[in-house]
Coordinates of C-alpha atoms in Angstrom, one line a residue:
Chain A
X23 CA -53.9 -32.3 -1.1
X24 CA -56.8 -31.1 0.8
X25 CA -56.9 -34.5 2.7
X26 CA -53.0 -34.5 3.7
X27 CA -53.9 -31.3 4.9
X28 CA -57.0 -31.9 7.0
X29 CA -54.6 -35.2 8.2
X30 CA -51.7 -33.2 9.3
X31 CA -52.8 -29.8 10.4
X32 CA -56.6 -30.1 10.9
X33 CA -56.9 -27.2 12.6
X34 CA -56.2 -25.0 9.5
X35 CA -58.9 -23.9 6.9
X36 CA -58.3 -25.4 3.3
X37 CA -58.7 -23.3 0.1
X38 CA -57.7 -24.4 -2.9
X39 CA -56.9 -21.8 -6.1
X40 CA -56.8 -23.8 -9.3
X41 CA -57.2 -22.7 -13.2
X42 CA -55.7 -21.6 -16.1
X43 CA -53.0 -18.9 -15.3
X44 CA -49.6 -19.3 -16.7
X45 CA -47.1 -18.0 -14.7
X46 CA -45.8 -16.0 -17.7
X47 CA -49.3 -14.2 -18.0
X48 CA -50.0 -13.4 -14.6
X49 CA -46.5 -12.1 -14.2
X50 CA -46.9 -9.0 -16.7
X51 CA -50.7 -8.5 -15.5
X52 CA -52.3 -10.6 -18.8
X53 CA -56.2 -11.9 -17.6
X54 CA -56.7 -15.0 -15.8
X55 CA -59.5 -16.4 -14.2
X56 CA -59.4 -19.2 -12.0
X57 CA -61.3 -21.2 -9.1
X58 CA -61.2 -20.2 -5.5
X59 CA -62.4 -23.5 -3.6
X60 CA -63.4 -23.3 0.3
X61 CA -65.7 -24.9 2.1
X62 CA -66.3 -21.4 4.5
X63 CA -68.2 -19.2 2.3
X64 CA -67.2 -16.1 4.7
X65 CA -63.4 -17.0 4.6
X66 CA -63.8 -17.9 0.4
X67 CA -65.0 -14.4 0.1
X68 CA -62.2 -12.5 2.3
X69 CA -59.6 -14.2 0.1
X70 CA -61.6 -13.8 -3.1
X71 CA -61.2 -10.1 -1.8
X72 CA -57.6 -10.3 -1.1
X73 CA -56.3 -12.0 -4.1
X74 CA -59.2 -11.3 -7.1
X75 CA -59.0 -8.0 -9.2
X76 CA -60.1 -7.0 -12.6
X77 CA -56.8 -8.8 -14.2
X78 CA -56.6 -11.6 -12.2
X79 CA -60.8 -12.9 -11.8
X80 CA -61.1 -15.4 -8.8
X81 CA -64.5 -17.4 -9.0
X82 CA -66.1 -19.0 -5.5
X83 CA -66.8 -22.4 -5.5
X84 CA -67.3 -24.7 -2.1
X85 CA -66.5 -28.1 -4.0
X86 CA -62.8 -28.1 -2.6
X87 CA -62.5 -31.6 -3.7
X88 CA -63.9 -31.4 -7.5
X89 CA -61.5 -28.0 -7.9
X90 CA -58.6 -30.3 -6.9
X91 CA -59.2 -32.9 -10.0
X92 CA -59.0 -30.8 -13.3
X93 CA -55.0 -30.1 -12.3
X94 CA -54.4 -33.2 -11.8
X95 CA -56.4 -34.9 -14.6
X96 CA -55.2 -31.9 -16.7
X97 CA -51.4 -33.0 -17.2
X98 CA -52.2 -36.7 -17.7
X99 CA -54.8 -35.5 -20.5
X100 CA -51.8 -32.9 -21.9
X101 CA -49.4 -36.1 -22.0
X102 CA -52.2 -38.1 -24.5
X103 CA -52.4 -34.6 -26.6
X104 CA -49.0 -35.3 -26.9
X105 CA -48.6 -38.0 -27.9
X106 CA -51.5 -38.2 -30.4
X107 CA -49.6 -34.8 -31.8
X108 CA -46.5 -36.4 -32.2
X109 CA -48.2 -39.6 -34.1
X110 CA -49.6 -36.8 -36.3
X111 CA -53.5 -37.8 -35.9
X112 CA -54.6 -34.4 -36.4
X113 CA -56.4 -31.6 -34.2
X114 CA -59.8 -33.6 -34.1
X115 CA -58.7 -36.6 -32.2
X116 CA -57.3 -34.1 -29.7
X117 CA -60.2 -32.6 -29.2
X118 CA -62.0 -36.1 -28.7
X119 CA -59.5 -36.4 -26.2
X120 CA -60.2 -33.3 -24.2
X121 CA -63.9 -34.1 -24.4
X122 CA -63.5 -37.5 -23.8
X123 CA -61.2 -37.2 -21.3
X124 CA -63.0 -34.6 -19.6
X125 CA -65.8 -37.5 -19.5
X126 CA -63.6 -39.8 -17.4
X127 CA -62.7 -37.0 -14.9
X128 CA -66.2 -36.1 -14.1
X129 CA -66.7 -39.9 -13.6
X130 CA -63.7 -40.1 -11.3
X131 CA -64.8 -36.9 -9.7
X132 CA -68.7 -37.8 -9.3
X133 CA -66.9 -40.6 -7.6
X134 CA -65.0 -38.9 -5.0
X135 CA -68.1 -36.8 -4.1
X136 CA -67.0 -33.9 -6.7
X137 CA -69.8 -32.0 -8.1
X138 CA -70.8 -32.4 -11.9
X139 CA -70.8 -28.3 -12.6
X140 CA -67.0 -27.8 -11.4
X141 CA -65.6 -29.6 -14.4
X142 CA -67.7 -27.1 -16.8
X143 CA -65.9 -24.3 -14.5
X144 CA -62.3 -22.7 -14.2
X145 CA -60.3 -25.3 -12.5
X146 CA -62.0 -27.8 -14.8
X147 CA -62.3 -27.7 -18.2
X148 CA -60.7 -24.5 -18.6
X149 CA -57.3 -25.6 -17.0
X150 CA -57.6 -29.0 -19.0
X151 CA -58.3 -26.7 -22.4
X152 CA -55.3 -24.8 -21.5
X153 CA -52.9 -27.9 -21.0
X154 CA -54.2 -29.6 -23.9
X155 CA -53.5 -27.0 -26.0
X156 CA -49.6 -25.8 -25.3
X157 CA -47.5 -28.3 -27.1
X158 CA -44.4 -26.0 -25.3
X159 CA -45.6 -26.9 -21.8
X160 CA -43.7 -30.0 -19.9
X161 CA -46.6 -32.6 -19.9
X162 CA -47.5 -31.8 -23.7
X163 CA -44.2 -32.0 -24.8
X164 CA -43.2 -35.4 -23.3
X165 CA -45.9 -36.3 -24.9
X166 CA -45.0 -35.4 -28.5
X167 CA -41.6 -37.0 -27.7
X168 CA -42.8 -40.0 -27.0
X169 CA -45.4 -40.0 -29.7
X170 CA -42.5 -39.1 -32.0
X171 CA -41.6 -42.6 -31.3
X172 CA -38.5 -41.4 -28.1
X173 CA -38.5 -43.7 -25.3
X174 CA -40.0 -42.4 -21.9
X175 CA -35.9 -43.0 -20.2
X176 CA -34.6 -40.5 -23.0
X177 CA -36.9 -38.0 -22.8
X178 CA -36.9 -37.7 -18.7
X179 CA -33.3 -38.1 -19.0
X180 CA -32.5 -34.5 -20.9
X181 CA -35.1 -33.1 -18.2
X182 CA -34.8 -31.2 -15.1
X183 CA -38.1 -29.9 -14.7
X184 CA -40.6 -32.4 -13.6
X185 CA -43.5 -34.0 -15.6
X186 CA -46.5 -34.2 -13.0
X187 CA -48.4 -35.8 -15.6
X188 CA -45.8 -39.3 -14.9
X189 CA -46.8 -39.0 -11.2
X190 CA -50.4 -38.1 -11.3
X191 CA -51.2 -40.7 -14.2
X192 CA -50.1 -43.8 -11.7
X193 CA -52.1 -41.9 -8.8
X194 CA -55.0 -41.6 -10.6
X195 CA -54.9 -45.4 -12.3
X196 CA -54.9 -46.6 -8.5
X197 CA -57.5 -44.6 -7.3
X198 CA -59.9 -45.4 -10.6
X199 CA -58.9 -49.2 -9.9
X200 CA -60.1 -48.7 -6.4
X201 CA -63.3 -47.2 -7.4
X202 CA -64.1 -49.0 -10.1
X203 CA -64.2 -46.3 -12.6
X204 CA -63.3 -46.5 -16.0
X205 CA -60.6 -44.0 -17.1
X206 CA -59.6 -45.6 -20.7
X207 CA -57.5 -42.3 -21.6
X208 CA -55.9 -42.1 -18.1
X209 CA -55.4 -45.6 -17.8
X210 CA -53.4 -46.2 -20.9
X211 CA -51.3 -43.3 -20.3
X212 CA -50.2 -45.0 -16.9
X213 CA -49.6 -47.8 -18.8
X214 CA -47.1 -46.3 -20.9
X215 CA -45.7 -44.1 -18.5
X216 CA -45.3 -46.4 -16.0
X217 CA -45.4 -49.7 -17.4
X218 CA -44.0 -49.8 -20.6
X219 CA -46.7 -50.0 -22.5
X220 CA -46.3 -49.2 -26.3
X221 CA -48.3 -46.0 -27.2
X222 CA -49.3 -47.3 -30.7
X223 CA -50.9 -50.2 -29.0
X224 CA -52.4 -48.3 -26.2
X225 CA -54.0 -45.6 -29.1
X226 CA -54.9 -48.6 -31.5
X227 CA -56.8 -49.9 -28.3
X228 CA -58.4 -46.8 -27.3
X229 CA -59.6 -46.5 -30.8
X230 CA -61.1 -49.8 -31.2
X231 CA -63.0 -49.5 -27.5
X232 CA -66.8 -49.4 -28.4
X233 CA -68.7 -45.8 -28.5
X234 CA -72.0 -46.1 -27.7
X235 CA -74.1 -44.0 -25.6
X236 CA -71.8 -40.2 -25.2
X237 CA -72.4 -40.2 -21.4
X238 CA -72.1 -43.5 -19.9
X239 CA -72.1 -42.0 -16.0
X240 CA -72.4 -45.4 -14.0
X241 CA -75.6 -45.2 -12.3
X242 CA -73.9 -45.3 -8.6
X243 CA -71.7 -42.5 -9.7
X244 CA -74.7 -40.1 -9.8
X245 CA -75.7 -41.0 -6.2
X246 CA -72.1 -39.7 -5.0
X247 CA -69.9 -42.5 -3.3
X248 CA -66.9 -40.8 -1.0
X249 CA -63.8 -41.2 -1.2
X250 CA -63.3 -41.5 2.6
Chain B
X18 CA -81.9 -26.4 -37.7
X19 CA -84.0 -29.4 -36.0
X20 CA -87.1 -26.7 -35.2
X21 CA -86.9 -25.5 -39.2
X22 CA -86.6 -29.4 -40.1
X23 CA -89.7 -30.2 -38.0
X24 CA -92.2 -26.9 -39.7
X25 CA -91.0 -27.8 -43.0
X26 CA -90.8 -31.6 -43.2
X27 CA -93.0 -32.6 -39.9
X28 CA -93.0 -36.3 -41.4
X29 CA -88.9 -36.9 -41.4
X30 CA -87.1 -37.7 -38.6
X31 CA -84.3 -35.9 -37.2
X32 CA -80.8 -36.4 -36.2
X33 CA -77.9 -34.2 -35.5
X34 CA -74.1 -35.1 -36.3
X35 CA -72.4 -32.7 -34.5
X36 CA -68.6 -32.4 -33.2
X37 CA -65.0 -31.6 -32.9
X38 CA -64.5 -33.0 -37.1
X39 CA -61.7 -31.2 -39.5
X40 CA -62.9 -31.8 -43.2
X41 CA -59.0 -32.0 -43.6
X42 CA -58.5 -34.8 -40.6
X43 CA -61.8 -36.9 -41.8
X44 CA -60.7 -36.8 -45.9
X45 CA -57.2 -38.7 -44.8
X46 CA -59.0 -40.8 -42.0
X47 CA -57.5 -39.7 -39.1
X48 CA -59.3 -40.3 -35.8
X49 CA -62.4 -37.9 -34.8
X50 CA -65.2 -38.4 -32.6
X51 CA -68.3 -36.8 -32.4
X52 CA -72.1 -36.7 -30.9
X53 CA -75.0 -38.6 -32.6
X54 CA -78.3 -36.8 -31.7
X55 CA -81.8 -38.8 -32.6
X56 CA -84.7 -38.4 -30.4
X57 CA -85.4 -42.1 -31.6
X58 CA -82.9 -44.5 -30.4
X59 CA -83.9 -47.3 -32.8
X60 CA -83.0 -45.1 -35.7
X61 CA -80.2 -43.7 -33.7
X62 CA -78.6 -46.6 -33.5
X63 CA -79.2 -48.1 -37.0
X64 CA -77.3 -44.4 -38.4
X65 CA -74.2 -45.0 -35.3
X66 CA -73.8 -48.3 -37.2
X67 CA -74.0 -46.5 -40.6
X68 CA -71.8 -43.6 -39.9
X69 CA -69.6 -44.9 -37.2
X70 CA -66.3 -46.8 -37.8
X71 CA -62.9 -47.3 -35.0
X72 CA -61.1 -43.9 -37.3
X73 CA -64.8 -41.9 -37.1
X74 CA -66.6 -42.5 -33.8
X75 CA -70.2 -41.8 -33.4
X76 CA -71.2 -41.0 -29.7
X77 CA -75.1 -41.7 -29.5
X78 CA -77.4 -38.8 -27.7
X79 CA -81.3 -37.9 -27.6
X80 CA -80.9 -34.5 -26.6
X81 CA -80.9 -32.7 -30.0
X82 CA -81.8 -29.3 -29.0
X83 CA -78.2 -29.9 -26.6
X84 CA -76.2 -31.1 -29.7
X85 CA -76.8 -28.0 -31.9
X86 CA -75.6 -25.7 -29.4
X87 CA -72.5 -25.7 -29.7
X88 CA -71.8 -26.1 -33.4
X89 CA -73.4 -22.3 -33.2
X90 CA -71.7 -20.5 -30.1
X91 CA -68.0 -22.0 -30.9
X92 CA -68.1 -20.0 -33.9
X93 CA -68.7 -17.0 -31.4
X94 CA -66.6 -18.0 -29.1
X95 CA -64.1 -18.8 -31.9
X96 CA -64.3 -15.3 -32.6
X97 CA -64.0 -13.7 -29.0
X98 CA -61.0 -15.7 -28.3
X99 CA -59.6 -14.7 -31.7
X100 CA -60.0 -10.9 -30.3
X101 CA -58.4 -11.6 -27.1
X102 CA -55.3 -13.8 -29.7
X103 CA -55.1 -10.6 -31.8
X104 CA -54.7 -8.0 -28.4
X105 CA -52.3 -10.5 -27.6
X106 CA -53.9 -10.9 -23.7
X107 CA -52.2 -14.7 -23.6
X108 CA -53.4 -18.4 -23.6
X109 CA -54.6 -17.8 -20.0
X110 CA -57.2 -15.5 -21.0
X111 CA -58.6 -17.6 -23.8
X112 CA -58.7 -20.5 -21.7
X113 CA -60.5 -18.3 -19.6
X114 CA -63.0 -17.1 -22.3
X115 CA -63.6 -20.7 -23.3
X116 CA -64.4 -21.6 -19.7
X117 CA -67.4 -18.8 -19.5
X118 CA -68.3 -19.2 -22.8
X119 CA -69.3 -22.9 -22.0
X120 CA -70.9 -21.8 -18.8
X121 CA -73.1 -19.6 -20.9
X122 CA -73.2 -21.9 -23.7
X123 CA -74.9 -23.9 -20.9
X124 CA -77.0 -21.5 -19.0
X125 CA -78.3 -20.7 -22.8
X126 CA -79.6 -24.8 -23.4
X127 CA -80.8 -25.3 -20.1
X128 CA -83.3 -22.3 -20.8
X129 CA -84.2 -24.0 -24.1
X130 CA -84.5 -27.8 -23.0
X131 CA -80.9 -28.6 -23.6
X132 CA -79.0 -31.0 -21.3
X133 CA -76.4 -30.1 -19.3
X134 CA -74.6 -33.4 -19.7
X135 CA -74.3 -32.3 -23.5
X136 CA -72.3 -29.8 -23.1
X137 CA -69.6 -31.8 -21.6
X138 CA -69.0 -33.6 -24.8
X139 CA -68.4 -33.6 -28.1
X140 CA -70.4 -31.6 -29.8
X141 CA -70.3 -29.2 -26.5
X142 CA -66.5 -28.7 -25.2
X143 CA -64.8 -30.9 -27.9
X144 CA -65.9 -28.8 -30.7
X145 CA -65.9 -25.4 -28.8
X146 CA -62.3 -26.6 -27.8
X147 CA -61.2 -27.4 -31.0
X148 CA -62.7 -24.1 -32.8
X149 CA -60.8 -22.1 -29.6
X150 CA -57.5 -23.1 -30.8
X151 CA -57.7 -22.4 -34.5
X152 CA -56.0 -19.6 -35.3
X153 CA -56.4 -20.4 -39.1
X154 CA -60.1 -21.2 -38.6
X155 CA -62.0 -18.5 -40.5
X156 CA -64.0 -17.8 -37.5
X157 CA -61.2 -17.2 -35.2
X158 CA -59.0 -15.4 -37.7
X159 CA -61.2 -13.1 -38.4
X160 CA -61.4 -12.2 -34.7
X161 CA -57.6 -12.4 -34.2
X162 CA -57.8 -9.4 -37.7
X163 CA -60.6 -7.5 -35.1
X164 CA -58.2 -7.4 -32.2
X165 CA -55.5 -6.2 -34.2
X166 CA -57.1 -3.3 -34.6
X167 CA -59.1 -3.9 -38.6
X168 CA -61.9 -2.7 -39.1
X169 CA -64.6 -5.6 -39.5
X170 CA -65.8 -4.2 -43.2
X171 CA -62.5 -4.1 -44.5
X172 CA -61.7 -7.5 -43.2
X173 CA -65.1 -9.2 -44.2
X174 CA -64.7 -7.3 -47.8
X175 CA -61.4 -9.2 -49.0
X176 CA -63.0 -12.5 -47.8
X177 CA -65.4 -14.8 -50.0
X178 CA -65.8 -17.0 -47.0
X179 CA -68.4 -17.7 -44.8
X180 CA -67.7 -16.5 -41.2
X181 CA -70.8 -18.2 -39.2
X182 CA -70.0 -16.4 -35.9
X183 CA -71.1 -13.1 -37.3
X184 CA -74.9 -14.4 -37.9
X185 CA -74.9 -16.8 -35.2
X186 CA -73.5 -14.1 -32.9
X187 CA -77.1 -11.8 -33.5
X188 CA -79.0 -15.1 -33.5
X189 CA -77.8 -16.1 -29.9
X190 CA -78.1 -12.1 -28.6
X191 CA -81.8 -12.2 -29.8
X192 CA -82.3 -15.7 -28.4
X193 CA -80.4 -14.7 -25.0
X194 CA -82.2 -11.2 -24.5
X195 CA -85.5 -13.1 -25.2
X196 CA -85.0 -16.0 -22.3
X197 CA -83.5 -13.5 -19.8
X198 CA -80.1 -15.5 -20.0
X199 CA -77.2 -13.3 -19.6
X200 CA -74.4 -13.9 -22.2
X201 CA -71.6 -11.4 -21.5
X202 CA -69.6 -13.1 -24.3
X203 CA -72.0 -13.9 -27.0
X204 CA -73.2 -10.7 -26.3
X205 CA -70.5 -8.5 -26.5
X206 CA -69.2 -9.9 -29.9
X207 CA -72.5 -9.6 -31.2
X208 CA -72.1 -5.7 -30.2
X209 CA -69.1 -5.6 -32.0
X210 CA -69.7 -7.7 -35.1
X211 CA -73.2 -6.0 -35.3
X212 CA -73.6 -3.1 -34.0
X213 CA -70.2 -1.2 -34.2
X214 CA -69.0 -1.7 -30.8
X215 CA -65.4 -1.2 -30.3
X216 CA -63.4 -4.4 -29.1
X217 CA -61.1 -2.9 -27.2
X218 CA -64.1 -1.3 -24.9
X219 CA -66.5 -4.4 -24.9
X220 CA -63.2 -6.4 -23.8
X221 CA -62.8 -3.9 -21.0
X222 CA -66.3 -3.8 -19.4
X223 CA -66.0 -7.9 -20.0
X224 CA -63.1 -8.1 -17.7
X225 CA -65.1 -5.3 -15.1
X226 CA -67.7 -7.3 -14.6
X227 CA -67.8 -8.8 -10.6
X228 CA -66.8 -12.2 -10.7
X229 CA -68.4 -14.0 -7.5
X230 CA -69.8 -17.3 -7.8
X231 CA -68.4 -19.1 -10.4
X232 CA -71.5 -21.0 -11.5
X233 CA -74.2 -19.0 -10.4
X234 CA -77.4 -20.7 -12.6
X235 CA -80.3 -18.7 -12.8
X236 CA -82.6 -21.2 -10.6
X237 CA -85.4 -20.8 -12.9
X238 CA -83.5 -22.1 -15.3
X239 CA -82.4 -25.2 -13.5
X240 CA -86.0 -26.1 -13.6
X241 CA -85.7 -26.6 -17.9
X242 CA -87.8 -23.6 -19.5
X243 CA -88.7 -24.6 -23.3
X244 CA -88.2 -22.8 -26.3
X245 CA -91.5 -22.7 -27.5

């Protein structure tokens, strides 16, 4: 989003407020904290003023890019808790794939010329812990549908809210494919989302890719490649 | 574990299994994944193909100081975001709580030789996520018993289990206080589990404290102070 922006008004400042904050929490004054993103440390600190308080805890960042990711990568990751809840494979493999899929997005974001430390922050892994883990929210829920063994046209169908996860999985397949970056969690779910892949397959092939070494950063990724 | 391993039998080598692993997900084989730490990659290796199989996946890692870390402040954090579960503060605010706790999960291994890559996977986020979002867990139940307003001696007395958090809590203060790494978590549950502080207060000076910079690493500890 920061790009369109800088594209069609690039005379405007970009911040960019991500993290875990339900809209039911913040609304009757429960905690959050979340990522303020800027790349003007003076304006970054006027909003942090404007909008932070002892309720609602705003943390400074200038990686405006790598503050963008976790939201995204956040509802595609929810959709694969899903499913793996609704196949009934337990609260360990959904774990494996927060951290797992945690991996990929600091590979995608290293990538994109995000910086590593974001995804231990706010917008990061604490909006991605937060998604995994609400089997009521949209993403997670289509996700149990559909690991239940409910097609992806019946599910959407009975909807009117929207899934983002169905949007930002096919975005984020392209731009991995582009990069060369290996997303095997996101990937998959694009596949099934939006190419009618079967999810047993897809989680009988995730299982059966090889482990290895935990982090497997390409070596280019650590020199920072840009998106641009 | 690795240190007391190394006084007492200097001759054996040492690895570390540590992760996001159920005993009741493993016993029916449903999937897990978790970190393989061996300073010797030969032997690491040969134990991956002993241990590892497509339902129990063994992630390989030399950074054993890194993959103990966690195993000991999920319990703590466990317990913190069973407090803020049992004030009934909302899913945003533990998602928060597991966001800084990692930060100062990491800000704690960096000062001992850990690697901050570590932390970002299994045995780092996947097991501190997984031990976040147990309420049944004894760690975090007995925190979610604390925020409701029991006292900590009359919830420990009708218990024959072991909660770790509680001993790893003063272990991680002690360690903390005696790098110069500031834990505002780890600490204040080890206040409260203790030294008789009163949740409700420690969870109030928590949330006063300024927010800033959302990953503001001591610099001296970017340079990787050791332990010993």
């Amino acid at each position: 989003m920061s790009q369109v922006l800088a594209d069609t008004l690039p005379q405007a400042p970009v911040a960019v407020l991500s993290g875990p904050s339900f809209a039911a929490d913040i609304a009757v004054d429960r905690p959050a904290g979340v990522t303020l993103a800027c790349a003007d440390p003076v304006l970054g600190a006027r909003l942090e003023q404007a909008i932070g308080s002892a309720r609602f805890r705003v943390y400074l960042s200038d990686d405006v890019i790598g503050a963008q990711l976790g939201g995204v990568l956040k509802n595609v990751l929810a959709i694969a808790c899903g499913i793996a809840a609704g196949k009934k494979l337990g609260n360990s493999m959904r774990a494996m794939l927060v951290a797992r899929g945690l991996a990929e997005t600091v590979d995608l974001g290293l990538a994109i010329g995000a910086r590593l430390e974001t995804f231990l922050g706010l917008s990061g892994i604490g909006d991605i812990d937060l998604s995994c883990n609400s089997p009521q929210s949209r993403n997670m829920s289509l996700g149990i549908a559909l690991g239940e063994g409910r097609s992806l046209a019946d599910v959407l169908g009975e909807r009117i809210t929207v899934q983002e996860g169905v949007h930002s999985a096919s975005a984020v397949a392209a731009l991995a494919d582009r990069l060369g970056v290996e997303m095997p969690i996101a990937q998959r779910i694009d596949r099934i989302l939006n190419h009618g892949a079967d999810p047993d397959r897809e989680f009988e092939s995730l299982m059966a890719l090889p482990f290895g070494v935990e982090r497997a950063v390409v070596p280019w990724l650590r020199r920072g490649t840009n998106l641009a």
